[in-house]
Coordinates of C-alpha atoms in Angstrom, one line a residue:
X1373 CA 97.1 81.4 182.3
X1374 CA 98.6 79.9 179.8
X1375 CA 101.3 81.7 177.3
X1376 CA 98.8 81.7 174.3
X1377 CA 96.2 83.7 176.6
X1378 CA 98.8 85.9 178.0
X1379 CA 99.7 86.7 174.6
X1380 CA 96.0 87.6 173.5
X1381 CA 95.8 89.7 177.0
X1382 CA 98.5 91.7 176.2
X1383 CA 97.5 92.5 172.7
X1384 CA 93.9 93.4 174.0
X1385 CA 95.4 95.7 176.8
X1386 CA 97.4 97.2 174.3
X1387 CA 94.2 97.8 171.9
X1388 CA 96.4 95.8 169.3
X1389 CA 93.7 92.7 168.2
X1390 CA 90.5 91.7 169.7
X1391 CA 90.4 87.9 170.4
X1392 CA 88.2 86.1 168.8
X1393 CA 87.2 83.9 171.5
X1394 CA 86.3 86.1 175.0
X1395 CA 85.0 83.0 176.8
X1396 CA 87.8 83.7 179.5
X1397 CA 87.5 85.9 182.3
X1398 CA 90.6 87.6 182.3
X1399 CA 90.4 87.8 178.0
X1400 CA 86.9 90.3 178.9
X1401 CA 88.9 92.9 181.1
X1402 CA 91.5 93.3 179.0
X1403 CA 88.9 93.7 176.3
X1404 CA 87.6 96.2 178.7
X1405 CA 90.0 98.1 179.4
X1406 CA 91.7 97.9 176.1
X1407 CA 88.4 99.9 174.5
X1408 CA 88.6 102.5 177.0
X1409 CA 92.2 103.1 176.6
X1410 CA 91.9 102.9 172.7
X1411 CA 89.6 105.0 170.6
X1412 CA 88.3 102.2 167.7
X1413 CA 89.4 99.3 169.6
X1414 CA 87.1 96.6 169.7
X1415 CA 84.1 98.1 167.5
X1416 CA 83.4 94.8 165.6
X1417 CA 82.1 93.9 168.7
X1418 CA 79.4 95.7 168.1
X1419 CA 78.1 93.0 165.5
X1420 CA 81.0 90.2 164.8
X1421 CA 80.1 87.0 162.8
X1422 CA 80.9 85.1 166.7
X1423 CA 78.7 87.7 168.8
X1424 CA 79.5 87.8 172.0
X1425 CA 77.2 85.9 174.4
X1426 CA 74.3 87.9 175.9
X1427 CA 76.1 87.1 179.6
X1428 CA 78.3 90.0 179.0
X1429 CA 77.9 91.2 175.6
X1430 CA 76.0 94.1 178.0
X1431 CA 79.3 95.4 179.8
X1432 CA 81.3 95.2 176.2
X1433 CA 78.2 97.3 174.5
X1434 CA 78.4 99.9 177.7
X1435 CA 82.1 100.6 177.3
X1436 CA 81.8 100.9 173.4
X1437 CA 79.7 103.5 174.3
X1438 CA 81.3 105.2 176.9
X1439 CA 84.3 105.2 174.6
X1440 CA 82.9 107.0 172.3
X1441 CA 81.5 109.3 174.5
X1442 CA 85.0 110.7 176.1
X1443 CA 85.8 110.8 172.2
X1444 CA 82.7 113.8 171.7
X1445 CA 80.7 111.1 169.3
X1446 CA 77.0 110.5 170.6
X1447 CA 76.4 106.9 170.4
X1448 CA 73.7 105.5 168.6
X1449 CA 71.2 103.6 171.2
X1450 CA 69.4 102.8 168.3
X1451 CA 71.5 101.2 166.0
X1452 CA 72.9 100.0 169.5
X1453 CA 69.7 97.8 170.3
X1454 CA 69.8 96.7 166.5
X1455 CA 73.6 95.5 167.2
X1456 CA 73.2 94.0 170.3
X1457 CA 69.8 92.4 170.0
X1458 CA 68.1 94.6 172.9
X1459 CA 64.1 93.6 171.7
X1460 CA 62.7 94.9 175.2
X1461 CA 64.6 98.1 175.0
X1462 CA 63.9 98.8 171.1
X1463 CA 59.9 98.0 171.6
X1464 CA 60.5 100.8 175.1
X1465 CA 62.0 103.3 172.8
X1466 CA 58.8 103.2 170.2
X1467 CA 60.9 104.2 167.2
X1468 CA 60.7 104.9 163.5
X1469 CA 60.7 102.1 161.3
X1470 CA 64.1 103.2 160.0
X1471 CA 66.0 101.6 157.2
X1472 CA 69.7 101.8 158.8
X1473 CA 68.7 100.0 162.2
X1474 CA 67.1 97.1 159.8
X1475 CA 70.2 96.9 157.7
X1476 CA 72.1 96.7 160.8
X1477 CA 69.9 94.5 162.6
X1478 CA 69.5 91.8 159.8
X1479 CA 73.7 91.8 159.6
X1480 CA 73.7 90.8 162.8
X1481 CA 70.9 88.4 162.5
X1482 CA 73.3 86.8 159.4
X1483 CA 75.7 86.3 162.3
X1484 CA 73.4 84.4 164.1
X1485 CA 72.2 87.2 166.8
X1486 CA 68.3 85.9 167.3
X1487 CA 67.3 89.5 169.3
X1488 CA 68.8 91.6 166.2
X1489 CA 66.6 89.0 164.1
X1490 CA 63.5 90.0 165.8
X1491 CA 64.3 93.8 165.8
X1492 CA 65.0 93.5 162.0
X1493 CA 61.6 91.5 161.3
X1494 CA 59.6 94.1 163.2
X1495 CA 60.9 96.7 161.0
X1496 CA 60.5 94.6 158.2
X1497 CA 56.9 94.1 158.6
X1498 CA 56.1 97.9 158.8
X1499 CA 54.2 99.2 155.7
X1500 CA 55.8 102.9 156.2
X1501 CA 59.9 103.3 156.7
X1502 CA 61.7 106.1 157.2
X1503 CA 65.5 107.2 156.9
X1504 CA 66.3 109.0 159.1
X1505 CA 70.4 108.5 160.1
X1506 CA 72.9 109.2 156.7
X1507 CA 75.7 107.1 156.8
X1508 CA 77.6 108.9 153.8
X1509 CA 77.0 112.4 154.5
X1510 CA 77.2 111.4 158.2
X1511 CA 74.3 113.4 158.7
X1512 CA 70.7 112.8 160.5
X1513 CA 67.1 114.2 159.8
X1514 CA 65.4 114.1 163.4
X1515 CA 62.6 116.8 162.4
X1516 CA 62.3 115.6 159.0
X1517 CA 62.5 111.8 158.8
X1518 CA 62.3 110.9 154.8
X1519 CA 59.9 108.3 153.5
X1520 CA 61.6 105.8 151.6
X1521 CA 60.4 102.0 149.9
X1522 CA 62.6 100.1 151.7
X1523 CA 66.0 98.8 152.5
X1524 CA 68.2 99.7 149.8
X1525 CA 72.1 99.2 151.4
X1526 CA 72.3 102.5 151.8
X1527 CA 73.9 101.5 155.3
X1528 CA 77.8 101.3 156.5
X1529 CA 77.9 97.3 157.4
X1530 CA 81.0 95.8 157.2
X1531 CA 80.3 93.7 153.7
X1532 CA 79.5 90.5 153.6
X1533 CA 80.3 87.4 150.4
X1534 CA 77.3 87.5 147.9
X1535 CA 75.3 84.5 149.1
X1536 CA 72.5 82.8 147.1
X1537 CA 69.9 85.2 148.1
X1538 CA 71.9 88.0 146.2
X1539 CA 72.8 85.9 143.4
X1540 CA 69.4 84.9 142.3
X1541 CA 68.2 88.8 142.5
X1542 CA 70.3 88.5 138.9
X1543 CA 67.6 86.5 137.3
X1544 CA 64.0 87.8 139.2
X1545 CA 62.5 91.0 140.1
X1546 CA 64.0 93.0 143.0
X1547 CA 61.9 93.1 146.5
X1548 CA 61.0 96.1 148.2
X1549 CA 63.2 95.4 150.8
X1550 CA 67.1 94.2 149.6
X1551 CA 67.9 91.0 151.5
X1552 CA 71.3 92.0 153.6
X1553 CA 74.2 91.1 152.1
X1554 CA 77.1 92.0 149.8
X1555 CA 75.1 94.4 146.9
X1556 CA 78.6 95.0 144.9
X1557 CA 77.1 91.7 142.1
X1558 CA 74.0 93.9 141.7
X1559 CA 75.5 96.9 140.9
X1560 CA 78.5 95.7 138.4
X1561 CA 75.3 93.9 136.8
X1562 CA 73.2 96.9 136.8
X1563 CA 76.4 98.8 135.5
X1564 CA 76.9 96.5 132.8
X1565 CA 73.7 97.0 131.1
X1566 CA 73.6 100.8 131.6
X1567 CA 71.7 101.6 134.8
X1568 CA 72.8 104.8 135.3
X1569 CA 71.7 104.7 138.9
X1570 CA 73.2 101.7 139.7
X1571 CA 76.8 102.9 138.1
X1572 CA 76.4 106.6 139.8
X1573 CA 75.6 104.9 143.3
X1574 CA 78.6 102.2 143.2
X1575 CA 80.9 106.0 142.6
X1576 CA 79.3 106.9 145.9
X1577 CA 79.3 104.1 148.1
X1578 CA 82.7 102.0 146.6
X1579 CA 85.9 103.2 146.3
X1580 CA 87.4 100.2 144.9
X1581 CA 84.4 101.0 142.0
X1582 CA 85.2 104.8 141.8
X1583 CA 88.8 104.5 141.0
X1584 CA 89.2 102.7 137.7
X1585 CA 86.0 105.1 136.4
X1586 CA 88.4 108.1 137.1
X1587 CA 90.5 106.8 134.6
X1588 CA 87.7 105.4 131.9
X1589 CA 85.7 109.1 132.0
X1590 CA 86.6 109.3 128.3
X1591 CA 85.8 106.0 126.9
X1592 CA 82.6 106.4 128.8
X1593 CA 82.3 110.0 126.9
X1594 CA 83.3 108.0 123.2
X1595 CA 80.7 105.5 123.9
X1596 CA 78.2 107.8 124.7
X1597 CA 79.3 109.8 121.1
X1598 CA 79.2 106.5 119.3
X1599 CA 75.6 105.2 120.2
X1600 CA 74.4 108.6 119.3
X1601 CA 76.4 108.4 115.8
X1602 CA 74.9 104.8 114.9
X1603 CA 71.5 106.4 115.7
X1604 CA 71.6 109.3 113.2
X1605 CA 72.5 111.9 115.7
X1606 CA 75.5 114.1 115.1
X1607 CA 74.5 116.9 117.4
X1608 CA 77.1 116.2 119.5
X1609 CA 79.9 116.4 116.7
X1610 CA 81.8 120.0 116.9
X1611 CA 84.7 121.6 115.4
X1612 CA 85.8 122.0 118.9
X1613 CA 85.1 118.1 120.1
X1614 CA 89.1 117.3 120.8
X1615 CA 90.1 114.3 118.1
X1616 CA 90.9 112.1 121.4
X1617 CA 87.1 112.5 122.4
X1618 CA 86.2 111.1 118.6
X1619 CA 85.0 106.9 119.1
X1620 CA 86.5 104.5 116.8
X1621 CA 83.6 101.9 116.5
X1622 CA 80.4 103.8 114.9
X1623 CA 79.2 101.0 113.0
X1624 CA 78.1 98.3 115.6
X1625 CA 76.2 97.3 117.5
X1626 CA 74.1 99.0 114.7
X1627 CA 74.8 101.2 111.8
X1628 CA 73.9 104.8 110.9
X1629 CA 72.5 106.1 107.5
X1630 CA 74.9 106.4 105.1
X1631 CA 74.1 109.8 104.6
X1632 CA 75.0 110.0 108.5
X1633 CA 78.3 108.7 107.6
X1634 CA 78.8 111.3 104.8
X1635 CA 78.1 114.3 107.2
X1636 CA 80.1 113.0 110.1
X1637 CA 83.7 112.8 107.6
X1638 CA 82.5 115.9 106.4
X1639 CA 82.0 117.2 109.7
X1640 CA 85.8 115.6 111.0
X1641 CA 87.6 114.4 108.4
X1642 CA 89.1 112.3 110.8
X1643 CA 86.5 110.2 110.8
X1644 CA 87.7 108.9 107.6
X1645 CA 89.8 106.0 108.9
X1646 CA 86.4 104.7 110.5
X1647 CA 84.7 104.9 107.3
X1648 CA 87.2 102.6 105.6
X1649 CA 86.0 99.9 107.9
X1650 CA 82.1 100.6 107.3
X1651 CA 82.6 101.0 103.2
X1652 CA 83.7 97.7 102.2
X1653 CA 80.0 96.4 103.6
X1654 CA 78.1 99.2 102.0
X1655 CA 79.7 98.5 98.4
X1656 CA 81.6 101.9 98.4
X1657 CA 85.2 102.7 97.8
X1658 CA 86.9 102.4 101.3
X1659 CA 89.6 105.2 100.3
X1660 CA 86.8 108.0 99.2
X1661 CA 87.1 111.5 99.8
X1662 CA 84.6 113.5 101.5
X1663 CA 83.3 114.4 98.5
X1664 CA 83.2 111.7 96.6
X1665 CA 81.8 110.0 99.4
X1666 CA 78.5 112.4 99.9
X1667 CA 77.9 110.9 96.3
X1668 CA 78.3 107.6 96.8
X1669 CA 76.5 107.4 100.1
X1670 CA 73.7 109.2 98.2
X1671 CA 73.5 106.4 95.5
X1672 CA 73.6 104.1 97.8
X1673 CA 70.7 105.7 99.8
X1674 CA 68.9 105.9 96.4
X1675 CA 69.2 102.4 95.9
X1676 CA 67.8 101.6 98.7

């Protein structure tokens, strides 16, 4: 053995890093017994981008499993087959057509795993699918299996570069079923041109998404107040809305009445600053009182 694999046999005994490689002999029980000793040792076997030949990708499944038995979690046969690529044993187990064992059956068809390729085009061809397993809540519905259109991403994969497939769902209309892959491009996207949806489901399922909203909750909240304003809406203008809650821009990317104007300085008479950027294009004095402006606004609107 020579020191570079002594090296990697140490590490896997150790449950330190699983090699990448697991042609040799001697590399597999370590594996072995390094995910036996280690709770969490060794899961990306479960679906790597190099899968592990279907020689003894068996034994490697079995101890996963038995690992996470002696830790109380009930491992998911399932998902299992998906992972592995176990066609005979999916067909024997007649399941649902359900959503999570396709999204984790066409990752590992992406790596190049032709059983998890068949598993995720049987799915795929269903005309009914069902989740049933809840990645996020961690919670299942055995008894009560909900219908859904189809794969959506909903599913805990290890996330994969945004390949072409993903790209050019920017441009055209979305399938029923998502092709697998990274969905983070469709969601900034969606986000960007106000799906709600899309920017409430990135808060869910991305952290890295999540945090800098935390921090943008009242620019969010001015926005909102400003394309209401443009739109002749001042319902949402209070004595009690805090002046750090009032927007700045009210005038693009369209402008209000001016009569709209006129109530909202009247209204918060800090709102006059903003004015003195709309006057100069409506012909009225930028430095108008409240007052004064009502009656010029009302000219104006007479004039027009």
């Amino acid at each position: 053995m020579d020191g570079r694999t002594q090296k990697q046999c140490l590490a896997a005994l150790r449950g330190e890093i699983t090699p990448a490689d697991l042609g040799s002999v001697s590399l597999r029980l370590c594996v072995l017994h390094g995910i036996r000793q280690h709770d969490g040792f060794g899961a990306e076997l479960r679906c790597s981008h190099s899968p592990p030949k279907a020689s003894y990708s068996s034994s490697l499944i079995r101890a996963l499993n038995a690992r996470d038995i002696m830790s109380n979690r009930i491992p998911d046969i399932e998902r299992a087959c998906a992972v592995a690529g176990y066609v005979g044993l999916f067909k024997k187990l007649e399941l649902l057509p359900e959503v999570s064992i396709a999204e984790e059956a066409g990752d590992c068809a992406v790596a190049g795993n032709e059983g998890s390729s068949t598993i995720y085009d049987i799915i795929i061809r269903q005309p009914l699918k069902f989740s049933v397993l809840d990645d996020y809540a961690r919670s299942s519905q055995l008894d009560n299996p909900r219908h859904v259109v189809g794969l959506n991403g909903d599913t805990a994969l290890k996330p994969e570069p945004a390949g072409d497939d993903m790209t050019r769902l920017l441009y055209s209309l979305l399938p029923a079923d998502l092709p697998i892959g990274n969905k983070n491009v469709l969601i900034l996207m969606a986000a960007y041109y106000g799906d709600l949806d899309a920017v409430v489901r990135g808060i869910y399922h991305n952290t890295m998404f999540a945090i800098p909203l935390t921090s943008t909750i009242s620019v969010i909240h001015r926005a909102i107040l400003a394309h209401f304003i443009i739109n002749n809406d001042l319902s949402r203008i209070t004595d009690t809305l805090p002046i750090d809650a009032l927007p700045y821009m009210v005038w693009y990317p369209d402008r209000a009445h001016p009569a709209t104007y006129a109530e909202l300085v009247r209204r918060r008479p800090e709102m006059n600053f903003q004015w003195g950027q709309i006057g100069p294009y409506e012909g009225l004095e930028a430095d108008a009182g409240p007052i004064d402006l009502f009656i010029e606004l009302e000219e104006v609107s007479q004039r027009s």
